[in-house]
């Protein structure tokens, strides 16, 4: 039966930025259109209101000039009204007229007679209202946009003149309104252009570079450490590109060093294993009778096994170093005693390789607060390297110095030295100088870790071809 695999949904974000921009643009256009409609409508209301008010003001002014019935008889009032209409000073802007009780126009300030079918909604409204006054906005028969207002007398003059009416064209008001709306639309178009421009700027300067950075980062995550971002930016994006490129370089280095480590450790493991296997076979063939070969073989097998144990210890330290799991157990200890013991072990090996060890053991003890095994491991690593990198006939000097705070042990050899630009890096995990011999590249990293766990300091000085001096300083123990 085949197993059903759950489908993994992958989020696709291709073109998401453009879609986002298009979406927000659509919203902007929609908001602008609604804004233009609302603002235009309120402008129109305010303009027409102003027109209504000024018409009302003027018609009331004229109305107040018509003599009241108690002041004059109807024919006198009619004459006075006629001359008011005929001499109306604002006739350029407003047309003043008198209307009869049926809503027919009797006399106009312009002198034109009107078609009696002109819509006179304001008249009929005024006739039906208690205030005898009403205004309207509408269209004249010739299609002109007008505003009109009728003001009726409480009692018609001569039973025929019902009141006065004033009409004015809204042409100028409409033109002004149109201009305002045009300006509004123009501002909206400018806002729209600005939004498009800033959107495109955002995409080109932020979204596109970030997408390319994201794609590169994805490739790096997938193990392609060689890929680099083409950095064409001078801003924060440029800085981010540099950081990611540096990270890729760091990962390439780390990857290379790790591979070197694995290959050199496998190589180192193979040598003692070959030797053990070879001697095992020899002993099997020779049998127990050949005492000399047996003893030699067993000695080599034992020492090769020791070497393998040390390497396994190295590997364990490596994994502890990776996980930050190196721990120490500090007790009061004499650092000189520990140093002297390790020197004794290495003296034999150095002697065998024709290297002189110069060590004047101090008479006084130097108390420190330390993990004795770990401190011996530090010295062993330093001596191991010094012997490994010093040629026959060379020497290794061990110097002890002290100040108020630290006691310092320096292991100085006359070996091959370390290239100047690599001195600072040899304490890094897996780092091995260009001129190094086979090794794991973690010895000094472990030394560094142990020394700093002891609140101490490690110092490397070296000159290519002349030798190397590595100093370990530990805080003196004060009671
Ligand atoms: P390795 O197992 O390679 O010796 P280490 O961490 O002990 O690893 O040393 C790191 C590198 O530092 C070595 O590969 C070598 O290049 C350099 N090194 C350390 N000690 C010495 C020394 N005494 N003389 C020259 N080079 C040294």
mmCIF file of N, CA and C in Angstrom, residues 123-251:
data_model
loop_
_atom_site.group_PDB
_atom_site.id
_atom_site.type_symbol
_atom_site.label_atom_id
_atom_site.label_comp_id
_atom_site.label_asym_id
_atom_site.label_seq_id
_atom_site.Cartn_x
_atom_site.Cartn_y
_atom_site.Cartn_z
ATOM 1 N N UNK A 123 -42.655 81.159 -7.837
ATOM 2 C CA UNK A 123 -43.892 81.939 -7.660
ATOM 3 C C UNK A 123 -44.947 81.100 -6.946
ATOM 4 N N UNK A 124 -45.161 79.882 -7.487
ATOM 5 C CA UNK A 124 -46.233 79.047 -6.902
ATOM 6 C C UNK A 124 -45.897 78.651 -5.469
ATOM 7 N N UNK A 125 -44.639 78.439 -5.214
ATOM 8 C CA UNK A 125 -44.233 78.089 -3.834
ATOM 9 C C UNK A 125 -44.485 79.272 -2.887
ATOM 10 N N UNK A 126 -44.106 80.484 -3.366
ATOM 11 C CA UNK A 126 -44.300 81.684 -2.538
ATOM 12 C C UNK A 126 -45.791 81.904 -2.288
ATOM 13 N N UNK A 127 -46.623 81.642 -3.341
ATOM 14 C CA UNK A 127 -48.060 81.851 -3.219
ATOM 15 C C UNK A 127 -48.652 80.929 -2.167
ATOM 16 N N UNK A 128 -48.040 79.743 -2.036
ATOM 17 C CA UNK A 128 -48.553 78.773 -1.063
ATOM 18 C C UNK A 128 -47.873 78.855 0.298
ATOM 19 N N UNK A 129 -46.887 79.764 0.424
ATOM 20 C CA UNK A 129 -46.174 79.783 1.718
ATOM 21 C C UNK A 129 -46.653 80.962 2.563
ATOM 22 N N UNK A 130 -46.550 80.777 3.853
ATOM 23 C CA UNK A 130 -47.030 81.802 4.782
ATOM 24 C C UNK A 130 -46.147 83.043 4.712
ATOM 25 N N UNK A 131 -44.852 82.811 4.402
ATOM 26 C CA UNK A 131 -43.926 83.953 4.372
ATOM 27 C C UNK A 131 -44.048 84.733 3.061
ATOM 28 N N UNK A 132 -44.815 84.199 2.072
ATOM 29 C CA UNK A 132 -45.015 84.828 0.770
ATOM 30 C C UNK A 132 -43.705 85.019 0.032
ATOM 31 N N UNK A 133 -42.757 84.189 0.329
ATOM 32 C CA UNK A 133 -41.436 84.355 -0.283
ATOM 33 C C UNK A 133 -40.843 82.961 -0.552
ATOM 34 N N UNK A 134 -40.270 82.769 -1.770
ATOM 35 C CA UNK A 134 -39.638 81.467 -2.073
ATOM 36 C C UNK A 134 -38.630 81.620 -3.211
ATOM 37 N N UNK A 135 -37.594 80.805 -3.133
ATOM 38 C CA UNK A 135 -36.556 80.878 -4.181
ATOM 39 C C UNK A 135 -36.350 79.500 -4.797
ATOM 40 N N UNK A 136 -35.819 79.457 -6.037
ATOM 41 C CA UNK A 136 -35.630 78.192 -6.738
ATOM 42 C C UNK A 136 -34.395 78.265 -7.624
ATOM 43 N N UNK A 137 -33.774 77.112 -7.832
ATOM 44 C CA UNK A 137 -32.698 77.052 -8.827
ATOM 45 C C UNK A 137 -33.177 76.121 -9.921
ATOM 46 N N UNK A 138 -33.061 76.526 -11.162
ATOM 47 C CA UNK A 138 -33.548 75.668 -12.241
ATOM 48 C C UNK A 138 -33.069 76.164 -13.586
ATOM 49 N N UNK A 139 -33.785 75.762 -14.624
ATOM 50 C CA UNK A 139 -33.379 76.145 -15.980
ATOM 51 C C UNK A 139 -34.479 76.968 -16.645
ATOM 52 N N UNK A 140 -34.042 78.020 -17.332
ATOM 53 C CA UNK A 140 -34.998 78.832 -18.084
ATOM 54 C C UNK A 140 -35.369 78.065 -19.354
ATOM 55 N N UNK A 141 -36.315 78.562 -20.086
ATOM 56 C CA UNK A 141 -36.737 77.855 -21.306
ATOM 57 C C UNK A 141 -35.623 77.766 -22.326
ATOM 58 N N UNK A 142 -34.743 78.777 -22.339
ATOM 59 C CA UNK A 142 -33.613 78.733 -23.298
ATOM 60 C C UNK A 142 -32.477 77.851 -22.771
ATOM 61 N N UNK A 143 -32.710 77.193 -21.679
ATOM 62 C CA UNK A 143 -31.721 76.252 -21.148
ATOM 63 C C UNK A 143 -30.727 76.888 -20.191
ATOM 64 N N UNK A 144 -30.843 78.174 -19.953
ATOM 65 C CA UNK A 144 -29.879 78.826 -19.059
ATOM 66 C C UNK A 144 -30.128 78.440 -17.602
ATOM 67 N N UNK A 145 -29.044 78.246 -16.912
ATOM 68 C CA UNK A 145 -29.125 77.878 -15.491
ATOM 69 C C UNK A 145 -29.388 79.151 -14.687
ATOM 70 N N UNK A 146 -30.487 79.189 -14.005
ATOM 71 C CA UNK A 146 -30.848 80.436 -13.309
ATOM 72 C C UNK A 146 -31.244 80.178 -11.868
ATOM 73 N N UNK A 147 -31.234 81.290 -11.123
ATOM 74 C CA UNK A 147 -31.766 81.241 -9.766
ATOM 75 C C UNK A 147 -32.823 82.354 -9.689
ATOM 76 N N UNK A 148 -33.954 82.037 -9.117
ATOM 77 C CA UNK A 148 -35.029 83.046 -9.084
ATOM 78 C C UNK A 148 -35.651 83.101 -7.690
ATOM 79 N N UNK A 149 -36.219 84.261 -7.387
ATOM 80 C CA UNK A 149 -36.862 84.416 -6.067
ATOM 81 C C UNK A 149 -38.095 85.306 -6.228
ATOM 82 N N UNK A 150 -39.170 84.868 -5.654
ATOM 83 C CA UNK A 150 -40.413 85.652 -5.726
ATOM 84 C C UNK A 150 -40.784 86.143 -4.331
ATOM 85 N N UNK A 151 -41.162 87.407 -4.307
ATOM 86 C CA UNK A 151 -41.600 87.987 -3.006
ATOM 87 C C UNK A 151 -42.982 88.596 -3.267
ATOM 88 N N UNK A 152 -44.011 88.022 -2.680
ATOM 89 C CA UNK A 152 -45.382 88.480 -2.950
ATOM 90 C C UNK A 152 -45.862 89.453 -1.868
ATOM 91 N N UNK A 153 -46.688 90.413 -2.320
ATOM 92 C CA UNK A 153 -47.305 91.341 -1.338
ATOM 93 C C UNK A 153 -48.401 90.578 -0.618
ATOM 94 N N UNK A 154 -48.694 91.076 0.574
ATOM 95 C CA UNK A 154 -49.765 90.390 1.313
ATOM 96 C C UNK A 154 -51.114 90.641 0.639
ATOM 97 N N UNK A 155 -51.243 91.863 0.065
ATOM 98 C CA UNK A 155 -52.472 92.179 -0.703
ATOM 99 C C UNK A 155 -52.009 92.696 -2.063
ATOM 100 N N UNK A 156 -52.503 92.100 -3.188
ATOM 101 C CA UNK A 156 -52.046 92.555 -4.510
ATOM 102 C C UNK A 156 -52.402 94.038 -4.740
ATOM 103 N N UNK A 157 -51.523 94.759 -5.474
ATOM 104 C CA UNK A 157 -51.779 96.167 -5.787
ATOM 105 C C UNK A 157 -52.769 96.199 -6.957
ATOM 106 N N UNK A 158 -53.763 96.946 -6.795
ATOM 107 C CA UNK A 158 -54.799 97.080 -7.846
ATOM 108 C C UNK A 158 -55.404 95.719 -8.214
ATOM 109 N N UNK A 159 -55.388 94.829 -7.274
ATOM 110 C CA UNK A 159 -55.924 93.462 -7.495
ATOM 111 C C UNK A 159 -55.221 92.690 -8.603
ATOM 112 N N UNK A 160 -54.147 93.241 -9.124
ATOM 113 C CA UNK A 160 -53.492 92.513 -10.228
ATOM 114 C C UNK A 160 -51.991 92.285 -9.988
ATOM 115 N N UNK A 161 -51.258 93.269 -9.413
ATOM 116 C CA UNK A 161 -49.815 93.065 -9.218
ATOM 117 C C UNK A 161 -49.614 92.287 -7.917
ATOM 118 N N UNK A 162 -49.211 91.024 -8.074
ATOM 119 C CA UNK A 162 -49.112 90.137 -6.895
ATOM 120 C C UNK A 162 -47.800 90.318 -6.122
ATOM 121 N N UNK A 163 -46.721 90.708 -6.820
ATOM 122 C CA UNK A 163 -45.445 90.850 -6.107
ATOM 123 C C UNK A 163 -44.286 91.076 -7.064
ATOM 124 N N UNK A 164 -43.104 90.960 -6.531
ATOM 125 C CA UNK A 164 -41.931 91.138 -7.392
ATOM 126 C C UNK A 164 -41.160 89.817 -7.452
ATOM 127 N N UNK A 165 -40.395 89.694 -8.533
ATOM 128 C CA UNK A 165 -39.613 88.477 -8.713
ATOM 129 C C UNK A 165 -38.254 88.898 -9.240
ATOM 130 N N UNK A 166 -37.247 88.190 -8.824
ATOM 131 C CA UNK A 166 -35.896 88.522 -9.276
ATOM 132 C C UNK A 166 -35.239 87.265 -9.820
ATOM 133 N N UNK A 167 -34.597 87.438 -10.974
ATOM 134 C CA UNK A 167 -33.948 86.283 -11.618
ATOM 135 C C UNK A 167 -32.509 86.660 -11.936
ATOM 136 N N UNK A 168 -31.605 85.717 -11.733
ATOM 137 C CA UNK A 168 -30.211 85.967 -12.156
ATOM 138 C C UNK A 168 -29.615 84.684 -12.736
ATOM 139 N N UNK A 169 -28.665 84.879 -13.646
ATOM 140 C CA UNK A 169 -28.056 83.712 -14.286
ATOM 141 C C UNK A 169 -26.975 83.124 -13.358
ATOM 142 N N UNK A 170 -26.867 81.808 -13.398
ATOM 143 C CA UNK A 170 -25.816 81.165 -12.568
ATOM 144 C C UNK A 170 -24.568 80.888 -13.408
ATOM 145 N N UNK A 171 -24.490 81.529 -14.595
ATOM 146 C CA UNK A 171 -23.380 81.243 -15.509
ATOM 147 C C UNK A 171 -22.013 81.480 -14.837
ATOM 148 N N UNK A 172 -21.905 82.645 -14.196
ATOM 149 C CA UNK A 172 -20.607 82.973 -13.571
ATOM 150 C C UNK A 172 -20.293 82.037 -12.404
ATOM 151 N N UNK A 173 -21.351 81.778 -11.626
ATOM 152 C CA UNK A 173 -21.167 80.879 -10.470
ATOM 153 C C UNK A 173 -20.754 79.490 -10.966
ATOM 154 N N UNK A 174 -21.455 79.042 -12.043
ATOM 155 C CA UNK A 174 -21.128 77.715 -12.585
ATOM 156 C C UNK A 174 -19.702 77.682 -13.142
ATOM 157 N N UNK A 175 -19.309 78.802 -13.788
ATOM 158 C CA UNK A 175 -17.946 78.855 -14.354
ATOM 159 C C UNK A 175 -16.919 78.763 -13.232
ATOM 160 N N UNK A 176 -17.223 79.488 -12.145
ATOM 161 C CA UNK A 176 -16.300 79.471 -11.004
ATOM 162 C C UNK A 176 -16.234 78.067 -10.387
ATOM 163 N N UNK A 177 -17.424 77.443 -10.309
ATOM 164 C CA UNK A 177 -17.505 76.094 -9.759
ATOM 165 C C UNK A 177 -16.710 75.114 -10.630
ATOM 166 N N UNK A 178 -16.869 75.271 -11.938
ATOM 167 C CA UNK A 178 -16.164 74.402 -12.874
ATOM 168 C C UNK A 178 -14.654 74.538 -12.683
ATOM 169 N N UNK A 179 -14.238 75.805 -12.547
ATOM 170 C CA UNK A 179 -12.801 76.073 -12.367
ATOM 171 C C UNK A 179 -12.279 75.379 -11.098
ATOM 172 N N UNK A 180 -13.088 75.503 -10.031
ATOM 173 C CA UNK A 180 -12.680 74.886 -8.765
ATOM 174 C C UNK A 180 -12.572 73.367 -8.932
ATOM 175 N N UNK A 181 -13.568 72.780 -9.615
ATOM 176 C CA UNK A 181 -13.554 71.318 -9.800
ATOM 177 C C UNK A 181 -12.363 70.911 -10.661
ATOM 178 N N UNK A 182 -12.074 71.723 -11.705
ATOM 179 C CA UNK A 182 -10.906 71.421 -12.550
ATOM 180 C C UNK A 182 -9.633 71.394 -11.707
ATOM 181 N N UNK A 183 -9.525 72.435 -10.846
ATOM 182 C CA UNK A 183 -8.336 72.516 -9.989
ATOM 183 C C UNK A 183 -8.232 71.298 -9.075
ATOM 184 N N UNK A 184 -9.378 70.905 -8.574
ATOM 185 C CA UNK A 184 -9.449 69.749 -7.675
ATOM 186 C C UNK A 184 -9.002 68.482 -8.408
ATOM 187 N N UNK A 185 -9.548 68.313 -9.630
ATOM 188 C CA UNK A 185 -9.197 67.125 -10.419
ATOM 189 C C UNK A 185 -7.713 67.140 -10.748
ATOM 190 N N UNK A 186 -7.202 68.335 -11.082
ATOM 191 C CA UNK A 186 -5.778 68.461 -11.407
ATOM 192 C C UNK A 186 -4.925 68.056 -10.204
ATOM 193 N N UNK A 187 -5.327 68.530 -9.005
ATOM 194 C CA UNK A 187 -4.553 68.161 -7.806
ATOM 195 C C UNK A 187 -4.603 66.658 -7.604
ATOM 196 N N UNK A 188 -5.781 66.064 -7.885
ATOM 197 C CA UNK A 188 -5.893 64.613 -7.708
ATOM 198 C C UNK A 188 -4.991 63.878 -8.690
ATOM 199 N N UNK A 189 -4.946 64.398 -9.933
ATOM 200 C CA UNK A 189 -4.077 63.745 -10.925
ATOM 201 C C UNK A 189 -2.622 63.845 -10.458
ATOM 202 N N UNK A 190 -2.274 65.020 -9.897
ATOM 203 C CA UNK A 190 -0.897 65.184 -9.388
ATOM 204 C C UNK A 190 -0.629 64.191 -8.261
ATOM 205 N N UNK A 191 -1.593 64.063 -7.358
ATOM 206 C CA UNK A 191 -1.445 63.111 -6.239
ATOM 207 C C UNK A 191 -1.271 61.692 -6.792
ATOM 208 N N UNK A 192 -2.070 61.383 -7.825
ATOM 209 C CA UNK A 192 -2.007 60.060 -8.437
ATOM 210 C C UNK A 192 -0.625 59.810 -9.047
ATOM 211 N N UNK A 193 -0.131 60.816 -9.758
ATOM 212 C CA UNK A 193 1.195 60.684 -10.366
ATOM 213 C C UNK A 193 2.255 60.494 -9.289
ATOM 214 N N UNK A 194 2.084 61.266 -8.206
ATOM 215 C CA UNK A 194 3.049 61.149 -7.114
ATOM 216 C C UNK A 194 3.000 59.739 -6.521
ATOM 217 N N UNK A 195 1.773 59.206 -6.363
ATOM 218 C CA UNK A 195 1.652 57.844 -5.809
ATOM 219 C C UNK A 195 2.310 56.832 -6.740
ATOM 220 N N UNK A 196 2.063 57.008 -8.060
ATOM 221 C CA UNK A 196 2.653 56.046 -9.004
ATOM 222 C C UNK A 196 4.175 56.163 -8.949
ATOM 223 N N UNK A 197 4.633 57.427 -8.933
ATOM 224 C CA UNK A 197 6.084 57.647 -8.934
ATOM 225 C C UNK A 197 6.704 57.047 -7.669
ATOM 226 N N UNK A 198 6.073 57.329 -6.497
ATOM 227 C CA UNK A 198 6.674 56.814 -5.267
ATOM 228 C C UNK A 198 6.560 55.291 -5.202
ATOM 229 N N UNK A 199 5.478 54.752 -5.790
ATOM 230 C CA UNK A 199 5.335 53.293 -5.838
ATOM 231 C C UNK A 199 6.428 52.656 -6.669
ATOM 232 N N UNK A 200 6.653 53.246 -7.854
ATOM 233 C CA UNK A 200 7.687 52.699 -8.739
ATOM 234 C C UNK A 200 9.059 52.857 -8.085
ATOM 235 N N UNK A 201 9.255 54.023 -7.414
ATOM 236 C CA UNK A 201 10.531 54.248 -6.734
ATOM 237 C C UNK A 201 10.739 53.197 -5.641
ATOM 238 N N UNK A 202 9.648 52.931 -4.903
ATOM 239 C CA UNK A 202 9.709 51.937 -3.834
ATOM 240 C C UNK A 202 10.081 50.567 -4.398
ATOM 241 N N UNK A 203 9.429 50.221 -5.529
ATOM 242 C CA UNK A 203 9.693 48.901 -6.123
ATOM 243 C C UNK A 203 11.137 48.812 -6.594
ATOM 244 N N UNK A 204 11.573 49.883 -7.292
ATOM 245 C CA UNK A 204 12.915 49.815 -7.884
ATOM 246 C C UNK A 204 14.007 49.888 -6.842
ATOM 247 N N UNK A 205 13.788 50.716 -5.788
ATOM 248 C CA UNK A 205 14.892 50.904 -4.851
ATOM 249 C C UNK A 205 14.827 49.983 -3.653
ATOM 250 N N UNK A 206 13.667 49.428 -3.351
ATOM 251 C CA UNK A 206 13.582 48.565 -2.168
ATOM 252 C C UNK A 206 13.104 47.159 -2.522
ATOM 253 N N UNK A 207 11.941 47.086 -3.162
ATOM 254 C CA UNK A 207 11.352 45.754 -3.349
ATOM 255 C C UNK A 207 12.202 44.855 -4.252
ATOM 256 N N UNK A 208 12.667 45.404 -5.394
ATOM 257 C CA UNK A 208 13.447 44.555 -6.318
ATOM 258 C C UNK A 208 14.755 44.107 -5.663
ATOM 259 N N UNK A 209 15.554 45.071 -5.069
ATOM 260 C CA UNK A 209 16.777 44.588 -4.407
ATOM 261 C C UNK A 209 16.506 43.581 -3.307
ATOM 262 N N UNK A 210 15.428 43.817 -2.524
ATOM 263 C CA UNK A 210 15.158 42.882 -1.420
ATOM 264 C C UNK A 210 14.803 41.511 -1.981
ATOM 265 N N UNK A 211 14.076 41.486 -3.091
ATOM 266 C CA UNK A 211 13.743 40.186 -3.672
ATOM 267 C C UNK A 211 15.016 39.471 -4.136
ATOM 268 N N UNK A 212 15.918 40.263 -4.768
ATOM 269 C CA UNK A 212 17.139 39.603 -5.248
ATOM 270 C C UNK A 212 17.988 39.125 -4.063
ATOM 271 N N UNK A 213 18.008 39.948 -2.968
ATOM 272 C CA UNK A 213 18.733 39.516 -1.764
ATOM 273 C C UNK A 213 18.106 38.228 -1.220
ATOM 274 N N UNK A 214 16.781 38.216 -1.188
ATOM 275 C CA UNK A 214 16.065 37.030 -0.685
ATOM 276 C C UNK A 214 16.406 35.799 -1.499
ATOM 277 N N UNK A 215 16.436 35.947 -2.850
ATOM 278 C CA UNK A 215 16.744 34.802 -3.708
ATOM 279 C C UNK A 215 18.153 34.296 -3.454
ATOM 280 N N UNK A 216 19.105 35.261 -3.306
ATOM 281 C CA UNK A 216 20.487 34.857 -3.042
ATOM 282 C C UNK A 216 20.587 34.155 -1.696
ATOM 283 N N UNK A 217 19.907 34.743 -0.675
ATOM 284 C CA UNK A 217 19.951 34.132 0.664
ATOM 285 C C UNK A 217 19.384 32.709 0.611
ATOM 286 N N UNK A 218 18.337 32.525 -0.217
ATOM 287 C CA UNK A 218 17.742 31.195 -0.352
ATOM 288 C C UNK A 218 18.759 30.215 -0.940
ATOM 289 N N UNK A 219 19.507 30.706 -1.959
ATOM 290 C CA UNK A 219 20.504 29.822 -2.582
ATOM 291 C C UNK A 219 21.607 29.482 -1.592
ATOM 292 N N UNK A 220 21.976 30.490 -0.746
ATOM 293 C CA UNK A 220 23.012 30.224 0.272
ATOM 294 C C UNK A 220 22.485 29.175 1.257
ATOM 295 N N UNK A 221 21.205 29.344 1.666
ATOM 296 C CA UNK A 221 20.604 28.368 2.587
ATOM 297 C C UNK A 221 20.622 26.975 1.969
ATOM 298 N N UNK A 222 20.461 26.933 0.624
ATOM 299 C CA UNK A 222 20.475 25.635 -0.057
ATOM 300 C C UNK A 222 21.871 25.059 -0.226
ATOM 301 N N UNK A 223 22.897 25.772 0.256
ATOM 302 C CA UNK A 223 24.263 25.230 0.222
ATOM 303 C C UNK A 223 25.134 25.810 -0.879
ATOM 304 N N UNK A 224 24.606 26.730 -1.688
ATOM 305 C CA UNK A 224 25.418 27.338 -2.739
ATOM 306 C C UNK A 224 26.156 28.552 -2.160
ATOM 307 N N UNK A 225 27.323 28.282 -1.540
ATOM 308 C CA UNK A 225 28.044 29.353 -0.844
ATOM 309 C C UNK A 225 28.827 30.251 -1.795
ATOM 310 N N UNK A 226 28.922 29.851 -3.053
ATOM 311 C CA UNK A 226 29.722 30.638 -4.000
ATOM 312 C C UNK A 226 28.949 31.847 -4.536
ATOM 313 N N UNK A 227 27.618 31.792 -4.412
ATOM 314 C CA UNK A 227 26.796 32.859 -4.995
ATOM 315 C C UNK A 227 26.999 34.179 -4.233
ATOM 316 N N UNK A 228 27.026 35.311 -4.995
ATOM 317 C CA UNK A 228 27.196 36.634 -4.373
ATOM 318 C C UNK A 228 26.148 37.587 -4.938
ATOM 319 N N UNK A 229 25.805 38.585 -4.125
ATOM 320 C CA UNK A 229 24.848 39.591 -4.614
ATOM 321 C C UNK A 229 25.626 40.682 -5.332
ATOM 322 N N UNK A 230 25.128 41.066 -6.517
ATOM 323 C CA UNK A 230 25.752 42.148 -7.256
ATOM 324 C C UNK A 230 25.330 43.465 -6.576
ATOM 325 N N UNK A 231 26.239 44.035 -5.781
ATOM 326 C CA UNK A 231 25.878 45.204 -4.969
ATOM 327 C C UNK A 231 26.047 46.508 -5.750
ATOM 328 N N UNK A 232 24.911 47.117 -6.130
ATOM 329 C CA UNK A 232 24.959 48.383 -6.877
ATOM 330 C C UNK A 232 24.374 49.508 -6.049
ATOM 331 N N UNK A 233 24.223 49.267 -4.744
ATOM 332 C CA UNK A 233 23.523 50.259 -3.934
ATOM 333 C C UNK A 233 24.455 50.869 -2.889
ATOM 334 N N UNK A 234 24.164 52.155 -2.604
ATOM 335 C CA UNK A 234 25.018 52.892 -1.679
ATOM 336 C C UNK A 234 24.374 53.120 -0.333
ATOM 337 N N UNK A 235 23.191 52.565 -0.161
ATOM 338 C CA UNK A 235 22.421 52.865 1.044
ATOM 339 C C UNK A 235 22.387 51.655 1.985
ATOM 340 N N UNK A 236 21.361 51.623 2.824
ATOM 341 C CA UNK A 236 21.227 50.516 3.779
ATOM 342 C C UNK A 236 21.104 49.181 3.042
ATOM 343 N N UNK A 237 20.459 49.205 1.856
ATOM 344 C CA UNK A 237 20.323 47.971 1.066
ATOM 345 C C UNK A 237 21.727 47.487 0.687
ATOM 346 N N UNK A 238 22.585 48.441 0.296
ATOM 347 C CA UNK A 238 23.962 48.104 -0.059
ATOM 348 C C UNK A 238 24.675 47.455 1.116
ATOM 349 N N UNK A 239 24.430 48.037 2.306
ATOM 350 C CA UNK A 239 25.053 47.489 3.521
ATOM 351 C C UNK A 239 24.596 46.039 3.750
ATOM 352 N N UNK A 240 23.286 45.834 3.556
ATOM 353 C CA UNK A 240 22.721 44.490 3.726
ATOM 354 C C UNK A 240 23.360 43.516 2.728
ATOM 355 N N UNK A 241 23.542 43.981 1.474
ATOM 356 C CA UNK A 241 24.179 43.126 0.455
ATOM 357 C C UNK A 241 25.582 42.738 0.926
ATOM 358 N N UNK A 242 26.333 43.753 1.426
ATOM 359 C CA UNK A 242 27.697 43.480 1.901
ATOM 360 C C UNK A 242 27.686 42.441 3.018
ATOM 361 N N UNK A 243 26.741 42.625 3.958
ATOM 362 C CA UNK A 243 26.672 41.697 5.104
ATOM 363 C C UNK A 243 26.411 40.273 4.608
ATOM 364 N N UNK A 244 25.461 40.146 3.645
ATOM 365 C CA UNK A 244 25.132 38.795 3.156
ATOM 366 C C UNK A 244 26.304 38.218 2.374
ATOM 367 N N UNK A 245 26.970 39.065 1.583
ATOM 368 C CA UNK A 245 28.143 38.581 0.847
ATOM 369 C C UNK A 245 29.234 38.120 1.825
ATOM 370 N N UNK A 246 29.455 38.938 2.885
ATOM 371 C CA UNK A 246 30.457 38.553 3.895
ATOM 372 C C UNK A 246 30.062 37.234 4.560
ATOM 373 N N UNK A 247 28.753 37.119 4.813
ATOM 374 C CA UNK A 247 28.269 35.885 5.446
ATOM 375 C C UNK A 247 28.557 34.684 4.541
ATOM 376 N N UNK A 248 28.341 34.887 3.228
ATOM 377 C CA UNK A 248 28.591 33.794 2.279
ATOM 378 C C UNK A 248 30.072 33.432 2.272
ATOM 379 N N UNK A 249 30.944 34.479 2.347
ATOM 380 C CA UNK A 249 32.385 34.217 2.386
ATOM 381 C C UNK A 249 32.720 33.414 3.645
ATOM 382 N N UNK A 250 32.141 33.868 4.784
ATOM 383 C CA UNK A 250 32.376 33.178 6.061
ATOM 384 C C UNK A 250 31.931 31.721 5.986
ATOM 385 N N UNK A 251 30.769 31.500 5.365
ATOM 386 C CA UNK A 251 30.253 30.130 5.256
ATOM 387 C C UNK A 251 31.149 29.285 4.357
#
